[in-house]
Short mmCIF file of C-alpha atoms in Angstrom, two decimals:
data_model
loop_
_atom_site.label_atom_id
_atom_site.label_comp_id
_atom_site.label_asym_id
_atom_site.label_seq_id
_atom_site.Cartn_x
_atom_site.Cartn_y
_atom_site.Cartn_z
CA MET A 1 44.45 -3.39 44.35
CA ARG A 2 43.32 0.15 43.59
CA LEU A 3 45.70 0.30 40.65
CA VAL A 4 44.24 -2.91 39.27
CA LYS A 5 40.79 -1.53 39.73
CA ARG A 6 41.68 1.70 37.97
CA THR A 7 43.34 -0.13 35.12
CA PHE A 8 40.25 -2.27 34.81
CA LYS A 9 38.10 0.83 34.82
CA ASN A 10 40.22 2.53 32.16
CA PHE A 11 40.32 -0.59 30.10
CA PHE A 12 36.57 -0.87 30.33
CA ILE A 13 36.16 2.76 29.27
CA LEU A 14 38.56 2.26 26.38
CA ILE A 15 36.69 -0.82 25.16
CA SER A 16 33.37 1.01 25.46
CA VAL A 17 34.72 3.96 23.49
CA ILE A 18 36.01 1.67 20.75
CA PHE A 19 32.72 -0.17 20.62
CA PHE A 20 30.71 3.00 20.61
CA SER A 21 32.76 4.67 17.88
CA THR A 22 32.68 1.57 15.68
CA PHE A 23 28.95 1.37 16.17
CA CYS A 24 28.60 5.05 15.25
CA MET A 25 30.79 4.67 12.19
CA LEU A 26 28.82 1.66 11.03
CA THR A 27 25.46 3.33 11.42
CA VAL A 28 26.72 6.61 9.99
CA SER A 29 28.23 4.96 6.95
CA GLN A 30 24.96 3.11 6.32
CA ALA A 31 22.91 6.27 6.81
CA LEU A 32 25.23 8.01 4.38
CA GLU A 33 24.48 5.36 1.79
CA LYS A 34 20.76 5.91 2.15
CA SER A 35 21.02 9.66 2.01
CA GLU A 36 23.39 9.45 -0.95
CA ALA A 37 20.86 7.34 -2.82
CA GLU A 38 18.05 9.74 -1.96
CA GLU A 39 20.28 12.62 -3.04
CA LEU A 40 20.64 11.01 -6.46
CA ILE A 41 16.88 10.63 -6.87
CA LYS A 42 16.39 14.27 -5.82
CA LYS A 43 18.97 15.31 -8.39
CA ILE A 44 17.24 13.30 -11.13
CA SER A 45 13.85 14.67 -10.12
CA LEU A 46 15.15 18.24 -10.23
CA GLU A 47 16.79 17.82 -13.64
CA VAL A 48 13.76 16.07 -15.12
CA ASN A 49 11.57 18.86 -13.75
CA ASN A 50 13.73 21.55 -15.36
CA ILE A 51 13.63 19.77 -18.69
CA ILE A 52 9.89 19.10 -18.89
CA SER A 53 8.80 22.45 -17.45
CA SER A 54 10.62 24.43 -20.12
CA THR A 55 8.49 24.57 -23.26
CA ARG A 56 10.61 23.46 -26.14
CA ASP A 57 10.59 21.14 -29.08
CA GLU A 58 9.64 17.60 -28.08
CA SER A 59 12.74 16.08 -29.66
CA VAL A 60 14.96 18.44 -27.64
CA THR A 61 13.13 17.44 -24.46
CA ILE A 62 13.62 13.76 -25.23
CA ASP A 63 17.32 14.27 -25.99
CA GLU A 64 17.81 16.06 -22.68
CA LEU A 65 15.90 13.40 -20.74
CA GLU A 66 18.12 10.78 -22.36
CA SER A 67 21.24 12.60 -21.20
CA VAL A 68 19.95 12.60 -17.60
CA PHE A 69 19.52 8.84 -17.59
CA LYS A 70 22.78 8.37 -19.46
CA ASN A 71 24.53 10.13 -16.57
CA TYR A 72 22.68 8.51 -13.68
CA ALA A 73 21.87 4.97 -14.79
CA ASP A 74 24.40 2.14 -14.70
CA THR A 75 23.43 0.80 -18.12
CA ASN A 76 26.54 -1.43 -18.23
CA ILE A 77 25.32 -3.70 -15.45
CA MET A 78 21.79 -3.62 -16.88
CA ALA A 79 23.14 -4.72 -20.25
CA LEU A 80 25.28 -7.54 -18.84
CA THR A 81 22.58 -8.97 -16.60
CA THR A 82 19.89 -8.90 -19.31
CA LEU A 83 22.24 -10.63 -21.74
CA GLY A 84 22.39 -13.60 -19.37
CA PRO A 85 24.76 -16.55 -19.80
CA ALA A 86 25.64 -15.50 -23.38
CA ARG A 87 27.99 -12.88 -21.90
CA ARG A 88 30.39 -15.66 -20.84
CA THR A 89 31.05 -16.84 -24.37
CA ALA A 90 31.16 -13.39 -26.00
CA SER A 91 34.46 -11.65 -26.71
CA SER A 92 35.24 -8.43 -24.88
CA SER A 93 34.82 -6.30 -28.01
CA GLN A 94 31.44 -7.93 -28.63
CA LEU A 95 30.46 -7.11 -25.06
CA GLU A 96 31.58 -3.50 -25.42
CA PHE A 97 29.53 -3.13 -28.59
CA PHE A 98 26.55 -4.77 -26.88
CA LYS A 99 26.76 -2.52 -23.79
CA ASP A 100 26.91 0.52 -26.02
CA SER A 101 23.94 -0.66 -28.09
CA PHE A 102 21.91 -1.55 -25.01
CA GLN A 103 22.41 1.97 -23.67
CA ILE A 104 21.02 3.48 -26.89
CA TYR A 105 18.06 1.10 -26.76
CA PHE A 106 17.40 1.70 -23.05
CA LEU A 107 17.53 5.49 -23.26
CA ASN A 108 15.41 5.53 -26.40
CA LYS A 109 12.79 3.29 -24.82
CA TYR A 110 12.49 4.68 -21.31
CA ALA A 111 13.72 8.29 -21.05
CA ARG A 112 10.79 9.67 -23.08
CA ARG A 113 8.37 8.18 -20.56
CA PHE A 114 9.34 10.89 -18.10
CA ARG A 115 7.57 13.51 -20.21
CA GLU A 116 4.35 12.23 -18.62
CA LEU A 117 5.34 13.53 -15.19
CA ARG A 118 3.29 16.35 -13.74
CA ASP A 119 5.75 19.18 -12.97
CA GLY A 120 8.36 16.46 -12.60
CA GLU A 121 7.07 15.82 -9.13
CA ILE A 122 8.70 12.83 -7.47
CA SER A 123 8.28 12.65 -3.70
CA ILE A 124 10.57 10.41 -1.69
CA LEU A 125 8.68 8.22 0.80
CA SER A 126 11.39 6.06 2.36
CA SER A 127 14.51 4.07 1.64
CA ARG A 128 15.97 0.81 2.86
CA PRO A 129 19.17 -1.15 2.33
CA ILE A 130 19.07 -4.04 -0.14
CA ARG A 131 21.81 -6.28 -1.51
CA SER A 132 24.30 -4.13 -3.43
CA GLY A 133 22.70 -0.84 -2.46
CA VAL A 134 19.61 1.05 -1.47
CA GLU A 135 15.97 0.96 -2.55
CA VAL A 136 14.41 4.42 -2.63
CA LYS A 137 10.63 4.38 -2.56
CA THR A 138 8.98 7.33 -4.27
CA ARG A 139 5.58 8.51 -5.37
CA VAL A 140 5.51 9.87 -8.89
CA HIS A 141 2.75 12.29 -9.80
CA LEU A 142 1.34 12.02 -13.30
CA ILE A 143 -0.78 14.28 -15.46
CA ASP A 144 -4.45 13.13 -15.28
CA TRP A 145 -3.61 9.92 -13.55
CA ALA A 146 -3.39 8.49 -10.05
CA PRO A 147 0.16 8.69 -8.67
CA LEU A 148 2.42 5.66 -9.18
CA GLU A 149 4.71 4.01 -6.68
CA VAL A 150 8.18 3.92 -8.20
CA LEU A 151 11.11 2.13 -6.55
CA TRP A 152 14.61 3.16 -7.63
CA LEU A 153 17.37 0.68 -6.92
CA VAL A 154 20.63 2.53 -6.42
CA SER A 155 24.17 1.19 -6.04
CA ASP A 156 27.73 2.49 -5.93
CA ARG A 157 29.26 -0.76 -7.10
CA SER A 158 30.07 0.72 -10.50
CA GLY A 159 32.32 3.21 -8.69
CA GLU A 160 29.67 5.92 -8.85
CA VAL A 161 26.25 6.21 -7.23
CA LYS A 162 23.86 5.15 -10.00
CA ILE A 163 20.43 3.62 -10.61
CA PHE A 164 20.50 -0.02 -11.72
CA ASN A 165 16.79 -0.85 -11.78
CA ILE A 166 13.40 0.85 -11.66
CA ILE A 167 10.24 -0.87 -10.39
CA ILE A 168 6.97 0.82 -11.33
CA ASP A 169 3.92 -0.49 -9.45
CA GLY A 170 5.59 -3.87 -9.16
CA ILE A 171 6.77 -3.97 -12.77
CA ASN A 172 10.47 -4.64 -12.72
CA LEU A 173 12.33 -3.05 -15.61
CA LEU A 174 15.25 -5.49 -15.53
CA SER A 175 12.92 -8.51 -15.46
CA SER A 176 11.05 -7.22 -18.51
CA GLU A 177 14.28 -6.54 -20.37
CA ARG A 178 15.70 -9.94 -19.46
CA VAL A 179 12.72 -11.52 -21.20
CA GLU A 180 12.87 -9.14 -24.17
CA ILE A 181 16.62 -9.39 -24.76
CA GLY A 182 16.44 -13.17 -24.23
CA VAL A 183 13.77 -13.52 -26.93
CA MET A 184 15.65 -11.20 -29.31
CA LEU A 185 18.84 -13.21 -28.90
CA GLU A 186 16.96 -16.45 -29.50
CA ASN A 187 15.32 -15.01 -32.64
CA ARG A 188 18.82 -14.23 -33.95
CA ASN A 189 20.13 -17.72 -33.21
CA GLY A 190 22.31 -16.44 -30.39
CA ASP A 191 24.20 -13.93 -32.55
CA ILE A 192 25.16 -11.12 -30.15
CA ASP A 193 26.40 -8.77 -32.88
CA LEU A 194 23.10 -9.08 -34.73
CA LEU A 195 21.29 -8.41 -31.46
CA SER A 196 23.44 -5.32 -30.86
CA SER A 197 22.70 -3.90 -34.31
CA SER A 198 18.98 -4.45 -33.76
CA LEU A 199 19.13 -2.64 -30.44
CA ARG A 200 20.68 0.31 -32.26
CA GLY A 201 17.77 0.28 -34.67
CA ILE A 202 19.72 -1.23 -37.57
CA ASN A 203 17.99 -4.37 -38.77
CA MET B 1 -32.83 -27.71 21.81
CA LEU B 2 -31.95 -24.43 23.47
CA LEU B 3 -28.33 -25.25 22.97
CA MET B 4 -28.66 -25.43 19.20
CA PRO B 5 -28.37 -21.72 18.33
CA LYS B 6 -25.48 -21.45 20.73
CA ILE B 7 -23.69 -24.37 19.12
CA SER B 8 -24.26 -23.05 15.64
CA ARG B 9 -22.99 -19.65 16.73
CA VAL B 10 -19.88 -21.26 18.13
CA LEU B 11 -19.55 -23.25 14.94
CA VAL B 12 -19.81 -20.11 12.78
CA ALA B 13 -17.27 -18.33 14.96
CA PHE B 14 -14.98 -21.34 14.71
CA LEU B 15 -15.31 -21.50 10.93
CA LEU B 16 -14.57 -17.78 10.65
CA MET B 17 -11.50 -18.25 12.80
CA VAL B 18 -10.32 -21.16 10.68
CA LEU B 19 -10.88 -19.08 7.58
CA VAL B 20 -8.91 -16.14 8.91
CA SER B 21 -6.14 -18.17 10.48
CA CYS B 22 -5.63 -20.16 7.28
CA GLY B 23 -4.19 -16.96 5.90
CA SER B 24 -3.51 -15.85 2.37
CA ALA B 25 -2.21 -18.13 -0.31
CA PRO B 26 1.54 -17.85 -1.01
CA ILE B 27 2.53 -15.39 -3.72
CA ASN B 28 4.27 -17.13 -6.61
CA GLN B 29 7.52 -15.84 -8.05
CA SER B 30 7.67 -17.78 -11.26
CA VAL B 31 5.45 -18.07 -14.33
CA ASN B 32 3.10 -21.05 -14.37
CA ASP B 33 1.72 -21.36 -17.90
CA PRO B 34 0.91 -24.96 -18.86
CA ALA B 35 -1.59 -23.86 -21.55
CA GLU B 36 0.92 -21.58 -23.26
CA SER B 37 0.21 -22.63 -26.84
CA LEU B 38 -3.54 -22.12 -26.41
CA ASN B 39 -2.91 -18.81 -24.64
CA ARG B 40 -0.65 -17.69 -27.46
CA SER B 41 -3.43 -18.30 -30.00
CA VAL B 42 -5.84 -16.25 -27.88
CA HIS B 43 -3.18 -13.54 -27.64
CA LYS B 44 -2.92 -13.43 -31.41
CA ILE B 45 -6.69 -12.87 -31.63
CA ASN B 46 -6.58 -10.21 -28.91
CA ARG B 47 -3.79 -8.42 -30.71
CA GLY B 48 -5.81 -8.47 -33.91
CA LEU B 49 -8.84 -7.10 -32.05
CA ASP B 50 -6.72 -4.34 -30.58
CA ARG B 51 -5.31 -3.43 -33.96
CA ILE B 52 -8.64 -3.31 -35.79
CA ALA B 53 -10.99 -2.16 -33.01
CA LEU B 54 -9.73 -1.01 -29.62
CA ARG B 55 -6.72 1.01 -30.78
CA PRO B 56 -8.57 2.92 -33.53
CA ALA B 57 -11.59 3.41 -31.23
CA SER B 58 -9.35 4.90 -28.55
CA LYS B 59 -7.86 7.32 -31.10
CA VAL B 60 -11.36 8.46 -32.10
CA TYR B 61 -12.51 8.69 -28.49
CA GLN B 62 -9.61 11.01 -27.63
CA VAL B 63 -11.42 13.63 -29.77
CA VAL B 64 -14.14 13.83 -27.10
CA PRO B 65 -13.25 16.64 -24.65
CA LYS B 66 -11.30 15.44 -21.65
CA PRO B 67 -13.84 16.51 -18.96
CA ILE B 68 -16.55 14.43 -20.64
CA ARG B 69 -14.31 11.38 -20.91
CA ALA B 70 -13.30 11.81 -17.27
CA GLY B 71 -16.98 12.06 -16.27
CA VAL B 72 -17.85 8.83 -18.07
CA SER B 73 -14.90 6.99 -16.55
CA ASN B 74 -15.73 8.31 -13.07
CA PHE B 75 -19.32 7.17 -13.51
CA ALA B 76 -18.18 3.69 -14.56
CA SER B 77 -15.78 3.45 -11.61
CA ASN B 78 -18.40 4.59 -9.13
CA LEU B 79 -20.74 1.79 -10.17
CA LYS B 80 -18.01 -0.73 -9.37
CA THR B 81 -17.55 0.53 -5.82
CA PRO B 82 -20.46 -1.40 -4.19
CA GLY B 83 -18.95 -4.65 -5.48
CA MET B 84 -15.61 -3.66 -3.94
CA ILE B 85 -17.28 -2.93 -0.60
CA ILE B 86 -18.70 -6.47 -0.54
CA ASN B 87 -15.23 -7.89 -1.22
CA ASP B 88 -13.72 -5.69 1.50
CA LEU B 89 -16.30 -7.01 3.95
CA ILE B 90 -15.81 -10.69 3.18
CA GLN B 91 -12.04 -10.16 3.47
CA PHE B 92 -12.64 -8.54 6.90
CA LYS B 93 -10.98 -5.34 5.64
CA LEU B 94 -13.25 -3.05 7.59
CA ILE B 95 -11.24 0.13 7.08
CA ASP B 96 -11.27 -0.38 3.32
CA ALA B 97 -14.98 -1.18 3.44
CA SER B 98 -15.85 2.00 5.33
CA SER B 99 -13.53 4.13 3.21
CA ASN B 100 -15.05 2.80 -0.02
CA SER B 101 -18.57 3.22 1.41
CA ALA B 102 -17.88 6.86 2.31
CA ARG B 103 -16.40 7.31 -1.14
CA PHE B 104 -19.47 5.85 -2.82
CA ILE B 105 -21.85 8.07 -0.82
CA VAL B 106 -19.83 11.25 -1.46
CA ASN B 107 -19.39 10.61 -5.18
CA THR B 108 -23.00 9.53 -5.72
CA THR B 109 -24.39 12.64 -3.98
CA ALA B 110 -21.89 15.51 -4.17
CA GLY B 111 -20.31 13.98 -7.26
CA LEU B 112 -23.68 14.08 -9.08
CA GLY B 113 -24.30 10.38 -9.50
CA GLY B 114 -20.60 9.58 -9.85
CA LEU B 115 -19.76 11.90 -12.77
CA PHE B 116 -17.28 13.75 -10.56
CA ASP B 117 -14.83 12.38 -8.04
CA PRO B 118 -14.75 14.77 -5.08
CA ALA B 119 -13.99 11.87 -2.70
CA SER B 120 -10.41 11.50 -3.99
CA ASN B 121 -9.73 15.13 -3.08
CA LEU B 122 -11.18 14.50 0.37
CA GLY B 123 -8.62 11.79 1.02
CA LEU B 124 -10.84 8.90 0.01
CA PRO B 125 -9.11 7.38 -3.03
CA GLU B 126 -10.43 4.11 -4.43
CA ARG B 127 -9.22 1.15 -2.38
CA TYR B 128 -9.37 -1.39 -5.13
CA SER B 129 -10.54 -4.92 -4.43
CA ASP B 130 -12.07 -7.79 -6.37
CA PHE B 131 -13.12 -11.38 -5.80
CA GLY B 132 -9.83 -12.69 -7.19
CA GLU B 133 -8.15 -10.90 -4.29
CA THR B 134 -10.75 -12.30 -1.88
CA LEU B 135 -9.94 -15.84 -3.07
CA HIS B 136 -6.24 -15.13 -2.47
CA VAL B 137 -6.98 -13.87 1.05
CA TRP B 138 -9.02 -17.01 1.67
CA GLY B 139 -6.01 -19.13 0.77
CA VAL B 140 -6.86 -20.13 -2.82
CA ARG B 141 -3.71 -20.41 -4.95
CA GLU B 142 -3.06 -18.41 -8.11
CA GLY B 143 -3.40 -21.30 -10.55
CA PRO B 144 -2.14 -21.31 -14.12
CA TYR B 145 -1.84 -18.19 -16.27
CA VAL B 146 -4.68 -17.62 -18.73
CA GLU B 147 -5.09 -15.11 -21.53
CA LEU B 148 -8.82 -14.45 -21.88
CA PRO B 149 -10.40 -13.44 -25.17
CA LEU B 150 -11.22 -9.67 -25.05
CA PHE B 151 -10.24 -9.26 -21.39
CA GLY B 152 -6.59 -10.20 -21.81
CA PRO B 153 -4.13 -11.50 -19.21
CA SER B 154 -5.49 -13.31 -16.16
CA THR B 155 -4.97 -16.34 -13.96
CA LEU B 156 -7.36 -19.18 -13.26
CA ARG B 157 -8.09 -17.70 -9.83
CA ASN B 158 -8.77 -14.27 -11.29
CA THR B 159 -10.93 -15.65 -14.05
CA ILE B 160 -13.16 -17.22 -11.43
CA GLY B 161 -13.00 -13.96 -9.49
CA ARG B 162 -14.12 -12.00 -12.55
CA MET B 163 -17.10 -14.29 -13.09
CA VAL B 164 -18.17 -14.05 -9.44
CA ASP B 165 -17.78 -10.27 -9.44
CA PHE B 166 -19.87 -10.06 -12.59
CA ALA B 167 -22.60 -12.39 -11.33
CA SER B 168 -22.82 -10.77 -7.91
CA ASN B 169 -22.48 -7.11 -8.87
CA PRO B 170 -25.17 -5.37 -6.79
CA VAL B 171 -25.53 -2.46 -9.21
CA ARG B 172 -26.15 -4.77 -12.14
CA LEU B 173 -28.51 -7.00 -10.14
CA LEU B 174 -30.59 -4.13 -8.81
CA SER B 175 -31.06 -2.36 -12.14
CA GLU B 176 -33.38 -3.00 -15.08
CA THR B 177 -32.34 -3.80 -18.63
CA PRO B 178 -31.80 -0.26 -20.00
CA GLU B 179 -29.65 0.72 -17.01
CA GLN B 180 -27.67 -2.48 -17.36
CA GLN B 181 -26.87 -1.44 -20.90
CA VAL B 182 -25.75 1.99 -19.67
CA TYR B 183 -23.57 0.19 -17.14
CA ALA B 184 -21.96 -2.03 -19.76
CA GLY B 185 -21.59 0.91 -22.13
CA THR B 186 -19.76 3.14 -19.66
CA GLN B 187 -17.46 0.29 -18.62
CA THR B 188 -16.55 -0.19 -22.28
CA LEU B 189 -15.93 3.54 -22.77
CA LYS B 190 -13.73 3.55 -19.69
CA ALA B 191 -11.66 0.72 -21.16
CA ILE B 192 -11.35 2.61 -24.46
CA ASP B 193 -10.30 5.75 -22.56
CA GLN B 194 -7.64 3.82 -20.67
CA ARG B 195 -6.29 2.34 -23.89
CA GLY B 196 -5.94 5.91 -25.19
CA ARG B 197 -4.22 7.23 -22.09
CA PHE B 198 -1.69 4.44 -22.02
CA SER B 199 -1.37 4.32 -25.82
CA GLU B 200 2.40 4.71 -25.94
CA LEU B 201 2.98 2.07 -23.26
CA VAL B 202 0.48 -0.45 -24.66
CA ASP B 203 1.75 0.08 -28.20
CA SER B 204 5.31 -0.55 -27.08
CA ILE B 205 4.31 -3.84 -25.48
CA MET B 206 1.91 -5.04 -28.17
CA TYR B 207 3.75 -3.93 -31.30
CA ASP B 208 7.39 -3.03 -30.54
CA SER B 209 8.26 -6.08 -28.48
CA GLU B 210 9.46 -9.20 -30.25
CA ASP B 211 7.36 -11.33 -27.90
CA SER B 212 4.32 -9.32 -26.88
CA TYR B 213 2.76 -12.41 -25.33
CA ALA B 214 5.63 -12.94 -22.89
CA GLN B 215 5.81 -9.22 -22.07
CA ALA B 216 2.07 -8.94 -21.39
CA ARG B 217 2.19 -12.06 -19.24
CA LEU B 218 5.13 -10.84 -17.18
CA LEU B 219 3.69 -7.35 -16.76
CA TYR B 220 0.32 -8.68 -15.67
CA LEU B 221 1.73 -11.20 -13.18
CA GLN B 222 4.16 -8.70 -11.67
CA GLN B 223 1.53 -6.04 -11.21
CA ARG B 224 -1.09 -8.41 -9.85
CA ARG B 225 1.33 -10.04 -7.40
CA GLU B 226 2.53 -6.64 -6.22
CA PHE B 227 -1.10 -5.70 -5.54
CA LEU B 228 -1.59 -8.91 -3.52
CA ARG B 229 1.71 -8.33 -1.69
CA LYS B 230 0.31 -4.96 -0.59
CA THR B 231 -2.93 -6.69 0.47
CA ASP B 232 -0.88 -9.02 2.66
CA ASN B 233 1.30 -6.14 3.92
CA LYS B 234 4.35 -7.95 2.58
CA ASP B 235 6.13 -4.99 1.15
CA ASN B 236 9.84 -5.56 1.48
CA LYS B 237 10.85 -7.80 -1.34
CA GLU B 238 14.39 -8.91 -2.07
CA TYR B 239 15.35 -8.49 -5.73
CA ILE B 240 17.73 -10.31 -8.00
CA ASP B 241 21.03 -8.49 -7.60
CA PRO B 242 22.58 -7.85 -11.03
CA TYR B 243 26.01 -7.01 -9.55
CA ASN B 244 26.09 -10.35 -7.80
CA ASP B 245 24.77 -11.99 -10.97
CA VAL B 246 27.49 -10.51 -13.17
CA TYR B 247 30.57 -9.99 -11.01
CA ASP B 248 30.48 -12.40 -8.09
CA LYS B 249 29.99 -15.67 -9.91
#
């Protein structure tokens, strides 16, 4: 009877330990995700700060800002999702060319915006899990202007921890680009190669 | 007869409760634009006006030293605060109402009639509100998208809100003709200043985009709905997941 009791007790302890450790692992792995995402935003903030605080030629500054976002933004997924259903009929070489062209367009359009940051100050407010990753909520301080709320959507589904969307005061970058790329494709009668050349600035 | 005031008081309380419990109108996700072709014509006119008037004016105005421009814009903003306080009150947002009231008093006195903005440094930033927001809080739906001549993107609800805010503005109502002109003048200068500050962004939407109408519409609706989402304390939004969109289907 005592043996049964003890076995029961041990079994119960074992089960509890398994439960507890699984629980810990689950929460830890999720917390790691969040902190990893925040780490990325800190890294971006630091690099942007270094670039804009050093007084140099504007074109050099823009080039360097572009390289930051080239490293830390998953422009491939941005390109594919903004292209919409047309990606299903395109050949793989067409898609490669498009992804490449979209990256040039994206960096050229958005990276320069970060010159307007005051001392590159981006303060992290909070983060929360979303589908496919983490949303990091930040406050971005601007020269002569009230601070903006900027949400960075981060994911590791590309194999690396990268940004896949930015939402500035409710304005969703991917939504805007979906509309823009959609209109551009329509204006070119659905010709993806023509669209790609336009995105590269060749008309 | 003695019961009458009591009954009416109960009735008022009941109506207020109904009003509050009705809750805010739902926040739309999609674009509702039945008058698109008309709106697009208005947009064409607005774009022309920007090209020949607002954009060049903002370039000229940037020559004015920054402190002066800031003073004019602060002055214009300060005069809008009483109208915001009224909206805060009729939305039962008492914290916003008291914060904006304190802000108005500080900036009107210590800020020399509103030319300076010491209140922001004291932790009293502007808590923006307007009658369009009040209508939303009262449960009025957004209505169709409208592009207004001169004023740009709006919705039917916000157009009505704008008109009510204009007609009921206490500063405008309490002042005489010359001061009203000063009021209108500083509001215009503030708009010109803003066009200058956001020049790169506005230019990229108005002139670099292949469909500036659709971009302006989307930007306006997203920003306005985000503002209302904050009003309703509905912050955590679920986004379209591009990985799911591309890989999992």
